[in-house]
């Protein structure tokens, strides 16, 4: 009964209902889109990180010939891989990559790049994510080849078939060079593709003059990423019990640890167990900043909505003072009057938030379907070329519940005051 009265009242004041409902729906749509941007960025970061720079869990480390000189190297890695396969039943697949930092030289320019030494056949995830613009990924199996990204190809003015030179110091401090042929040029993947290149594992070992059983890190890809903390902790325990020396847990990318490692006095091998979040900790601030912006905007939007709903309900109560007095005079209880106004607020806000969420979800799907290219400056933060907005059901439910709940909350005071009006005073109200 009260709901029917509430619906009738909303219909009777269509202009006010549409204005306030539009405002609530608009705020909900903005909030859903903002969360879509944040979720899309997190998703892209995960995809990029676990493709270019990290596994879900990584067993890397440093080798020191002398106390003051370290290299991101793991020795006798086949034995270590066998041990990991035995201790981690949650594995989906496992791969290994060499890690290096070298100067990449063309006939017209040069740039410093990270060099990953990989066996492309052993990395199905890499093949799924990296989008080739030119060349053939299978050719990366051949020694003396390299995969670079579009931005790098543009800066170095090279294309598939051209030859580049890699230059880097070996573990003993002697500069070495190696010619590599460009066999693949891939689409940019945000800032992470600005400094990453890939060569066959053998080519990286040849550049650094390393043994065949040496690599940079072992990447573990799990069937369920929820198992990451448990696997990471178990590996620390099991590998230590098996005689491996482990570094203290340091949640940073491996290249940010050189200064600390070089100051320590040990020599030989120490393993370092990290996860994908550790390896991209340097870009986490972007997501955190975006989350803070989303939170701030949400607060401002809620204040605007609160002011709008309160003001609108005050106007409604003023316009309907005589109606309230009549309802009270014929026997409607105070609680029923208050419930009637709350029902109006609930119906209006629920319909508006659901509509706003649906519109926002439609816009997000449309943006994703159109593959709209983001400006280059934004690409660096988005970690992808195109706008990607990820709509998660939990985020939509959160936005609808938050805006609806806030609308109901600010409706309590005017509804309470309306219910406390004296019937005689209300019926003689003019205006």
XYZ file of C-alpha atoms in Angstrom:
431
model
C 0.000 0.000 0.000
C 2.685 2.504 1.058
C 4.787 1.525 -1.940
C 1.860 2.205 -4.284
C 1.374 5.616 -2.674
C 5.114 6.283 -3.039
C 5.040 5.329 -6.727
C 1.989 7.509 -7.287
C 3.719 10.465 -5.645
C 6.808 9.975 -7.805
C 4.650 9.887 -10.939
C 2.697 12.944 -9.823
C 5.922 14.986 -9.658
C 7.581 13.726 -12.807
C 9.858 16.717 -13.392
C 11.344 16.575 -9.917
C 11.590 12.787 -10.070
C 13.411 12.862 -13.410
C 15.847 15.555 -12.312
C 16.792 13.857 -9.055
C 16.758 10.385 -10.584
C 18.962 11.593 -13.427
C 21.425 13.051 -10.942
C 21.565 9.825 -8.927
C 21.889 7.725 -12.080
C 24.618 10.002 -13.444
C 26.635 9.746 -10.242
C 26.284 5.967 -10.288
C 27.404 5.836 -13.922
C 30.473 7.986 -13.200
C 31.390 5.792 -10.237
C 30.985 2.570 -12.255
C 33.128 3.972 -15.093
C 35.844 5.120 -12.687
C 35.959 1.682 -11.118
C 36.019 0.195 -14.632
C 39.139 2.223 -15.431
C 40.807 1.160 -12.174
C 39.868 -2.504 -12.617
C 40.965 -2.444 -16.262
C 44.318 -0.996 -15.298
C 44.851 -3.584 -12.570
C 43.932 -6.348 -15.007
C 46.312 -5.002 -17.640
C 49.084 -4.651 -15.087
C 48.626 -8.265 -14.066
C 48.632 -9.405 -17.678
C 51.649 -7.297 -18.610
C 53.622 -8.186 -15.519
C 53.048 -11.903 -15.823
C 53.925 -11.773 -19.517
C 56.915 -9.471 -19.730
C 58.563 -9.348 -16.341
C 57.376 -11.998 -13.954
C 55.654 -15.269 -13.223
C 53.025 -15.553 -10.510
C 55.863 -16.612 -8.223
C 59.548 -16.180 -9.112
C 62.641 -17.959 -7.892
C 65.461 -15.636 -8.876
C 68.541 -14.516 -7.079
C 72.017 -13.071 -7.299
C 75.453 -14.567 -7.833
C 78.514 -12.717 -6.580
C 81.985 -13.506 -7.874
C 83.374 -10.853 -5.524
C 81.687 -9.163 -2.571
C 81.068 -5.912 -4.441
C 79.848 -7.238 -7.810
C 76.585 -9.110 -8.258
C 74.687 -10.507 -11.231
C 70.996 -11.566 -11.441
C 71.890 -15.184 -12.057
C 70.686 -18.575 -10.826
C 73.170 -21.399 -11.312
C 72.358 -25.091 -11.901
C 68.727 -24.191 -12.582
C 67.595 -27.634 -13.978
C 68.172 -29.155 -10.547
C 66.233 -26.301 -8.933
C 63.351 -26.682 -11.419
C 63.066 -30.373 -10.559
C 62.909 -29.504 -6.860
C 60.199 -26.877 -7.473
C 58.088 -29.285 -9.543
C 58.240 -31.707 -6.626
C 57.241 -29.120 -3.993
C 54.563 -27.156 -5.898
C 51.619 -29.316 -7.066
C 49.646 -26.100 -7.765
C 51.803 -25.465 -10.865
C 50.180 -24.851 -14.232
C 53.482 -24.509 -16.071
C 56.987 -23.312 -15.382
C 59.566 -21.421 -17.436
C 62.951 -19.817 -17.017
C 64.344 -16.555 -18.333
C 67.710 -14.918 -18.348
C 67.891 -11.342 -17.081
C 70.151 -8.697 -18.553
C 70.580 -4.973 -19.122
C 72.333 -3.980 -22.326
C 72.828 -1.253 -24.889
C 70.883 -1.867 -28.083
C 72.546 -0.214 -31.076
C 71.274 0.374 -34.617
C 72.801 2.289 -37.534
C 70.939 5.438 -36.472
C 70.603 5.276 -32.691
C 70.942 3.387 -29.441
C 69.034 2.818 -26.216
C 69.397 0.969 -22.917
C 67.030 -2.004 -22.642
C 66.273 -4.926 -20.424
C 66.985 -8.192 -22.212
C 65.008 -11.313 -21.398
C 66.494 -14.613 -22.491
C 63.571 -16.958 -23.163
C 62.614 -20.257 -24.742
C 59.507 -19.117 -26.597
C 58.210 -22.669 -27.047
C 57.996 -23.100 -23.273
C 55.909 -19.969 -22.686
C 52.305 -20.368 -23.903
C 51.191 -17.300 -21.938
C 53.653 -15.056 -23.782
C 52.312 -16.158 -27.142
C 48.710 -15.398 -26.088
C 49.361 -11.870 -24.829
C 52.013 -10.360 -27.090
C 50.440 -9.060 -30.291
C 52.801 -9.039 -33.264
C 52.810 -6.158 -35.713
C 55.474 -7.647 -37.973
C 57.487 -10.846 -38.160
C 57.042 -14.322 -36.741
C 57.304 -15.266 -33.073
C 58.467 -18.787 -33.942
C 61.620 -17.307 -35.486
C 62.681 -16.288 -31.983
C 63.732 -19.907 -31.496
C 66.731 -19.267 -33.756
C 69.970 -18.085 -32.060
C 70.996 -14.498 -32.753
C 67.456 -13.106 -33.031
C 65.480 -10.515 -31.087
C 61.889 -9.368 -30.459
C 61.402 -5.643 -29.921
C 58.346 -3.415 -29.551
C 56.939 -0.797 -31.907
C 58.208 2.174 -29.949
C 61.730 0.743 -29.899
C 61.609 -0.024 -33.616
C 60.523 3.548 -34.266
C 63.332 5.058 -32.167
C 66.001 2.798 -33.656
C 64.504 3.097 -37.164
C 64.625 -0.638 -37.852
C 62.202 -3.264 -39.108
C 62.047 -7.044 -39.381
C 65.225 -8.401 -40.989
C 67.500 -5.576 -39.806
C 70.450 -6.282 -37.544
C 71.042 -4.726 -34.122
C 73.993 -4.999 -31.771
C 73.698 -5.814 -28.072
C 76.513 -4.558 -25.864
C 76.914 -5.399 -22.156
C 79.626 -6.203 -19.593
C 80.040 -9.830 -18.524
C 80.132 -10.952 -14.898
C 83.877 -10.365 -14.911
C 83.479 -6.787 -16.130
C 84.593 -7.330 -19.743
C 82.441 -5.680 -22.406
C 80.965 -8.085 -24.929
C 78.804 -7.552 -28.005
C 76.494 -9.716 -30.073
C 74.658 -9.070 -33.324
C 70.973 -9.996 -33.347
C 68.477 -9.990 -36.188
C 65.020 -8.467 -35.654
C 62.505 -11.265 -36.288
C 59.435 -9.822 -34.567
C 58.031 -6.394 -33.722
C 55.220 -6.444 -31.152
C 52.545 -3.923 -30.192
C 53.417 -1.684 -27.269
C 52.289 -2.765 -23.785
C 52.465 0.540 -21.927
C 55.569 1.584 -20.054
C 56.725 -2.010 -19.637
C 57.375 -2.396 -23.341
C 59.560 0.716 -23.380
C 62.582 -1.092 -21.987
C 61.907 -4.818 -22.541
C 63.318 -6.911 -25.371
C 63.578 -10.667 -25.784
C 66.219 -12.936 -27.264
C 66.665 -16.733 -27.148
C 68.139 -18.011 -23.873
C 71.288 -19.183 -25.614
C 71.908 -15.744 -27.101
C 71.709 -14.111 -23.669
C 74.083 -16.678 -22.205
C 76.499 -16.071 -25.078
C 76.334 -12.314 -24.482
C 77.157 -12.683 -20.788
C 79.383 -15.761 -21.294
C 77.330 -17.895 -18.913
C 77.110 -21.687 -18.639
C 74.227 -23.650 -20.184
C 72.737 -24.474 -16.748
C 72.498 -20.793 -15.785
C 69.443 -18.569 -15.969
C 68.108 -15.339 -14.465
C 64.925 -16.544 -12.786
C 62.464 -19.414 -12.757
C 58.880 -18.304 -13.345
C 56.064 -20.309 -11.754
C 52.569 -19.980 -13.221
C 49.895 -21.391 -10.915
C 46.482 -22.800 -11.716
C 44.940 -20.433 -9.140
C 46.595 -17.153 -8.184
C 45.047 -17.372 -4.713
C 47.739 -19.939 -3.956
C 50.565 -17.409 -4.447
C 51.179 -16.568 -0.730
C 51.082 -20.229 0.326
C 53.408 -21.344 -2.493
C 55.814 -18.480 -1.818
C 56.024 -19.327 1.898
C 56.352 -23.076 1.246
C 59.192 -22.548 -1.214
C 61.082 -20.425 1.300
C 60.841 -23.249 3.818
C 61.485 -26.181 1.471
C 64.405 -24.614 -0.408
C 66.089 -23.541 2.828
C 65.729 -27.081 4.191
C 67.265 -28.405 0.954
C 70.421 -26.373 1.509
C 69.766 -23.296 -0.641
C 70.675 -19.918 0.836
C 67.821 -17.412 0.586
C 67.769 -13.624 0.688
C 65.523 -11.858 3.189
C 62.078 -11.087 1.807
C 62.226 -7.768 -0.053
C 59.030 -6.888 -2.000
C 60.737 -4.948 -4.790
C 61.749 -5.651 -8.372
C 65.070 -7.488 -8.672
C 66.822 -4.573 -10.393
C 66.059 -2.318 -7.429
C 68.073 -4.571 -5.098
C 71.514 -4.283 -6.680
C 72.727 -1.559 -4.298
C 71.698 -3.531 -1.219
C 73.177 -6.793 -2.512
C 76.468 -5.170 -3.573
C 76.926 -3.683 -0.088
C 76.683 -7.115 1.532
C 79.879 -9.073 2.069
C 78.863 -12.560 0.921
C 79.937 -14.298 -2.294
C 78.382 -17.180 -4.222
C 74.661 -17.836 -4.774
C 71.610 -16.543 -2.897
C 68.053 -17.167 -4.055
C 65.318 -14.549 -3.937
C 61.637 -15.569 -3.953
C 59.207 -12.900 -5.115
C 55.758 -12.648 -6.658
C 54.387 -10.624 -9.567
C 53.349 -7.710 -7.347
C 56.898 -7.385 -6.027
C 58.319 -7.209 -9.539
C 56.046 -4.321 -10.583
C 55.973 -2.519 -7.235
C 57.403 0.534 -9.033
C 54.130 1.087 -10.919
C 51.758 0.202 -8.098
C 51.653 3.873 -7.149
C 49.764 4.582 -10.369
C 46.928 2.257 -9.344
C 47.016 3.569 -5.791
C 46.802 7.151 -7.058
C 43.907 6.232 -9.336
C 42.168 4.510 -6.424
C 42.639 7.648 -4.293
C 41.215 9.820 -7.079
C 38.239 7.465 -7.399
C 37.673 7.612 -3.641
C 37.869 11.412 -3.601
C 35.491 11.796 -6.515
C 33.105 9.295 -4.931
C 33.041 11.360 -1.745
C 32.343 14.575 -3.665
C 29.614 12.881 -5.677
C 27.997 11.526 -2.521
C 27.973 15.017 -0.992
C 26.292 16.382 -4.109
C 23.710 13.608 -4.068
C 23.065 14.075 -0.339
C 22.487 17.787 -0.789
C 20.226 17.183 -3.792
C 18.080 14.532 -2.133
C 17.743 16.470 1.119
C 16.760 19.649 -0.689
C 14.301 17.819 -2.935
C 12.631 16.044 -0.039
C 12.360 19.306 1.869
C 10.586 20.847 -1.120
C 8.342 17.788 -1.436
C 7.393 17.944 2.226
C 6.639 21.643 1.982
C 4.456 21.114 -1.095
C 2.668 18.193 0.520
C 2.246 19.561 4.044
C -1.557 19.675 3.797
C -1.582 16.162 2.328
C 0.480 14.924 5.250
C -1.910 16.620 7.666
C -4.896 14.942 5.974
C -3.247 11.523 6.101
C -2.456 11.984 9.774
C -6.010 13.215 10.451
C -7.616 10.107 8.910
C -5.474 7.881 11.071
C -2.158 7.241 9.352
C 0.532 6.699 11.963
C 3.737 8.686 12.147
C 5.771 5.577 11.311
C 3.688 5.057 8.168
C 4.260 8.647 7.012
C 7.988 8.258 7.540
C 7.977 4.897 5.780
C 6.117 6.412 2.829
C 8.802 9.070 2.290
C 11.586 6.511 2.743
C 9.849 4.249 0.226
C 9.831 7.096 -2.274
C 13.558 7.632 -1.728
C 14.286 3.909 -1.987
C 12.294 3.370 -5.195
C 13.728 6.481 -6.837
C 17.350 5.802 -5.884
C 17.184 2.070 -6.664
C 15.707 2.598 -10.138
C 18.124 5.458 -10.829
C 21.253 3.606 -9.661
C 20.361 0.457 -11.605
C 19.712 2.522 -14.725
C 22.968 4.453 -14.254
C 24.928 1.233 -13.743
C 23.436 -0.340 -16.891
C 24.206 2.753 -18.962
C 27.772 2.835 -17.627
C 28.272 -0.860 -18.335
C 26.994 -0.342 -21.867
C 29.365 2.563 -22.425
C 32.285 0.514 -21.111
C 31.497 -2.406 -23.426
C 31.134 0.033 -26.329
C 34.521 1.631 -25.579
C 36.184 -1.784 -25.375
C 34.509 -2.981 -28.580
C 35.602 0.121 -30.516
C 39.266 -0.353 -29.441
C 39.612 3.377 -28.883
C 43.287 4.322 -28.845
C 44.411 6.263 -25.779
C 46.873 9.189 -26.048
C 50.497 8.074 -25.788
C 50.953 9.769 -22.415
C 47.944 7.889 -21.042
C 49.144 4.625 -22.580
C 52.158 4.726 -20.293
C 49.879 4.627 -17.245
C 47.243 2.322 -18.706
C 49.896 -0.227 -19.757
C 48.042 -0.763 -23.014
C 47.414 1.048 -26.295
C 43.653 1.187 -26.023
C 41.186 2.210 -23.395
C 40.173 -0.901 -21.483
C 37.413 -0.630 -18.890
C 36.730 -3.788 -16.945
C 33.255 -4.116 -15.463
C 33.213 -6.463 -12.499
C 29.846 -7.541 -11.036
C 31.124 -6.846 -7.530
C 31.982 -3.251 -8.460
C 28.533 -2.667 -9.974
C 26.804 -4.090 -6.902
C 29.039 -1.943 -4.683
C 28.216 1.245 -6.618
C 24.459 0.546 -6.610
C 24.443 -0.344 -2.905
C 26.613 2.642 -1.930
C 24.591 5.283 -3.782
C 21.252 3.736 -2.796
C 22.324 3.430 0.838
C 23.596 7.013 0.904
C 20.322 8.239 -0.619
C 18.312 6.402 2.016
C 20.501 7.720 4.799
C 20.085 11.396 3.881
C 16.333 10.833 3.513
C 15.940 9.919 7.172
C 15.912 13.455 8.604
C 13.283 15.050 6.286
C 11.169 11.892 6.514
C 11.385 11.986 10.310
C 10.362 15.659 10.451
C 7.452 15.051 8.083
C 6.153 12.292 10.335
C 6.318 14.553 13.419
C 4.023 17.265 11.962
C 0.872 17.950 13.927
C -2.235 17.195 11.787
C -3.976 20.480 12.613
C -0.932 22.595 11.831
C -0.287 20.715 8.621
C -3.871 20.991 7.349
C -3.897 24.760 7.879
C -0.543 25.205 6.180
C -0.615 27.679 3.292
C 1.940 27.427 0.447
